[in-house]
Tab-separated table of C-alpha atoms in Angstrom:
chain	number	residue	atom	x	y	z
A	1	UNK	CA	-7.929	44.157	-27.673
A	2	UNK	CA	-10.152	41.356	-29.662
A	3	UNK	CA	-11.977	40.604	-26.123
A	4	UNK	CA	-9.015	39.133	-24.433
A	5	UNK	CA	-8.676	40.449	-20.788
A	6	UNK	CA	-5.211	41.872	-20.273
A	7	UNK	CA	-2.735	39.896	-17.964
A	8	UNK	CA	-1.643	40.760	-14.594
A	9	UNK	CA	2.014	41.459	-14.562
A	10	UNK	CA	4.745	39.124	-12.996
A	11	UNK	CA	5.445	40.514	-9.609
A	12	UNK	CA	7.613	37.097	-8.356
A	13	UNK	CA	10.046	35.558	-10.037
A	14	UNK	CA	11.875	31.995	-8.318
A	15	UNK	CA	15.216	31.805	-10.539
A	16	UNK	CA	17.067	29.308	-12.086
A	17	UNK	CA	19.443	27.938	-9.800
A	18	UNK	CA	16.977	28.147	-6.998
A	19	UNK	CA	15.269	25.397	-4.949
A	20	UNK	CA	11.517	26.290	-2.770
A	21	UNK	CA	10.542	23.467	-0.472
A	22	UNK	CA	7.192	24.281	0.707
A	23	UNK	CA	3.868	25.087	-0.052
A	24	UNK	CA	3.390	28.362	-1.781
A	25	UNK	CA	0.457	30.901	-2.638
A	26	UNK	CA	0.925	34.049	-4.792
A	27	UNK	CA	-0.649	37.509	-6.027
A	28	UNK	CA	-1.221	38.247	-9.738
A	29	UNK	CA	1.788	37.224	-11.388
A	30	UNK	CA	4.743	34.335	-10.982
A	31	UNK	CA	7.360	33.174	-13.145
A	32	UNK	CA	8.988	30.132	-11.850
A	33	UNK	CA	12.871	29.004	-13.642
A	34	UNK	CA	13.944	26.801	-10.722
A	35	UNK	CA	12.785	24.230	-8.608
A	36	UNK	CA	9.602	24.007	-6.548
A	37	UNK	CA	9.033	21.083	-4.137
A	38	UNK	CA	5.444	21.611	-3.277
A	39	UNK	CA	2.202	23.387	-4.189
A	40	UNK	CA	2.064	26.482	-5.727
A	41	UNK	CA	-1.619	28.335	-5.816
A	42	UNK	CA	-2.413	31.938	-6.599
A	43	UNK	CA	-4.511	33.843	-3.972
A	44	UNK	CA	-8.482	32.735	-3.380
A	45	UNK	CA	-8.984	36.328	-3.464
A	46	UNK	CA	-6.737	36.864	-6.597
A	47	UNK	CA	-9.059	37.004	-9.791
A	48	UNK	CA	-6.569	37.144	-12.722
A	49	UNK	CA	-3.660	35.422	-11.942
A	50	UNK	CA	-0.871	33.922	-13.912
A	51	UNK	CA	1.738	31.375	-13.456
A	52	UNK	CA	4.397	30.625	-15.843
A	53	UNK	CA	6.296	27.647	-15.566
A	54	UNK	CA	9.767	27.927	-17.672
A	55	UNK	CA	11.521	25.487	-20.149
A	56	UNK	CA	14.017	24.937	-17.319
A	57	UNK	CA	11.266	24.891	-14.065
A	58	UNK	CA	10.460	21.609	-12.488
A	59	UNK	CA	7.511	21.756	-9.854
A	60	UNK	CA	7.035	19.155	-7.838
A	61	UNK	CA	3.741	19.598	-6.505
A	62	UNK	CA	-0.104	20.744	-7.123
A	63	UNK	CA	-0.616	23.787	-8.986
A	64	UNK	CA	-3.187	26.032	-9.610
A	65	UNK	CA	-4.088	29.665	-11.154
A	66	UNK	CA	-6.565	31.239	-13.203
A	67	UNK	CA	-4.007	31.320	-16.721
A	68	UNK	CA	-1.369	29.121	-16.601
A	69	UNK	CA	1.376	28.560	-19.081
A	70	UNK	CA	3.902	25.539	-18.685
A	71	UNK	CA	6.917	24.313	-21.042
A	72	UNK	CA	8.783	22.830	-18.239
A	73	UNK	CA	8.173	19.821	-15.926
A	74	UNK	CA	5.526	19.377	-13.674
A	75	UNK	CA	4.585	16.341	-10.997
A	76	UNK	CA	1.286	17.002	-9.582
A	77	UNK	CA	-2.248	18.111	-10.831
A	78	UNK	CA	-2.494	21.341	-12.637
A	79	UNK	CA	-5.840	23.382	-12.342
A	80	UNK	CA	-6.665	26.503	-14.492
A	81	UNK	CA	-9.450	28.240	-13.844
A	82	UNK	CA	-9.453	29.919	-17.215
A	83	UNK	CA	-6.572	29.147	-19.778
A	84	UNK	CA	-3.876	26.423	-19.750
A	85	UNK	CA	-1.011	26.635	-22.180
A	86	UNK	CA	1.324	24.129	-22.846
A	87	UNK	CA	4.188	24.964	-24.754
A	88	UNK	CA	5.859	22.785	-26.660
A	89	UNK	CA	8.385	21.309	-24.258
A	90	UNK	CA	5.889	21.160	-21.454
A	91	UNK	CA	5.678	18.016	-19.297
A	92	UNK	CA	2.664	16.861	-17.078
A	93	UNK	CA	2.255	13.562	-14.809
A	94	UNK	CA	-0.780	14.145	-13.023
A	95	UNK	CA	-4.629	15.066	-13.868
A	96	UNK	CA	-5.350	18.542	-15.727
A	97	UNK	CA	-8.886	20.562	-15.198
A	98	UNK	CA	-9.381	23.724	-17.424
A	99	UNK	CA	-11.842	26.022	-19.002
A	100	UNK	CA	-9.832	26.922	-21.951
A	101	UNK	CA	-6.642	24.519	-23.481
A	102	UNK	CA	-4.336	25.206	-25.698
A	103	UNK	CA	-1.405	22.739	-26.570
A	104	UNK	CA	1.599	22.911	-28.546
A	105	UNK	CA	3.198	19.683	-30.822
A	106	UNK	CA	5.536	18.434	-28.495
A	107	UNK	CA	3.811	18.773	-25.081
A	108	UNK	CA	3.275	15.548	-23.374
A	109	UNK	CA	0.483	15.153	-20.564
A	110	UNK	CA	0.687	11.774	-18.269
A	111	UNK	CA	-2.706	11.797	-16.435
A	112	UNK	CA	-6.303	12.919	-17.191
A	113	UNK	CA	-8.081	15.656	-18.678
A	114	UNK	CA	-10.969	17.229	-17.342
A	115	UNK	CA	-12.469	20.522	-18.958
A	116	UNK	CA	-14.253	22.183	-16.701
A	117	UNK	CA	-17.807	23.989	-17.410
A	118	UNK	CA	-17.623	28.184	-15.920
A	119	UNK	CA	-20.536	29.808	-15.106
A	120	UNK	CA	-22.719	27.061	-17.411
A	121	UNK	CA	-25.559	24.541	-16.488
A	122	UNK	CA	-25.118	20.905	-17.061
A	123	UNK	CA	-25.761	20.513	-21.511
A	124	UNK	CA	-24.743	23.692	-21.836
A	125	UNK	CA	-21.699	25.582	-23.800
A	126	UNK	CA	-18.835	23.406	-23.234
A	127	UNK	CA	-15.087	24.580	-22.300
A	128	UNK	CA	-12.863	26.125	-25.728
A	129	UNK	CA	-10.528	23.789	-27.310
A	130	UNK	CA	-7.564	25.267	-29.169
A	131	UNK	CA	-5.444	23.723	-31.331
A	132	UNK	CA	-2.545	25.286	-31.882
A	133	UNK	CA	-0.942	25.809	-35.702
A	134	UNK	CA	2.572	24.688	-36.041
A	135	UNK	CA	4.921	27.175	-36.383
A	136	UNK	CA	7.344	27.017	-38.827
């Protein structure tokens, strides 16, 4: 509805409580509450794919899907291929590349941004830059 593409559901879930150590890769959906000590990338073959990183997460690692959403803590470069959401108590030490941002009052980002260009010649349309309203 209103041209947005509909999400893929979340198929994996790492719970709070729970510690991964390792590199990780992932099909359409995953919702990580815990602790991740490594990279965590959705499948090259995966078009679609979302990772949510909750208030409580902490990754520890590179990540990178096509939509991601964080409000918890991340160490490590985060690259979205389409849409990155920070929430409001989201947390980022490391570079970010997107096509699409959109970030809440109260998310903090230590590290560079770089907006990447989809699909578009050098001059052309450049990446969508959403500011979100505060909510009351």
């Amino acid at each position: 509805m209103f041209g947005k593409k509909s999400q893929p559901p979340i198929k994996s879930l790492i719970a709070q409580g729970t510690r991964i150590e390792g590199n990780m890769k992932f099909n359409e959906g995953l919702r990580v509450d815990g602790e991740v000590f490594g990279d965590i990338q959705s499948s090259a073959d995966d078009a679609g794919s979302m990772l949510v990183i909750s208030e409580q997460a902490v990754v520890q690692g590179a990540i990178s899907a096509d939509h991601v959403i964080i409000n918890g803590t991340v160490r490590g470069p985060v690259h979205a291929r389409e849409l990155l959401e920070l929430q409001p108590k989201a947390r980022i030490e490391g570079d970010v590349s997107y096509v699409s941002l959109e970030m809440h009052q109260g998310a903090t980002i230590s590290g560079q941004l770089r907006p990447l260009v989809q699909g578009a010649a050098e001059g052309e349309e450049k990446p969508l830059l959403k500011l979100a309203a505060k909510s009351a």
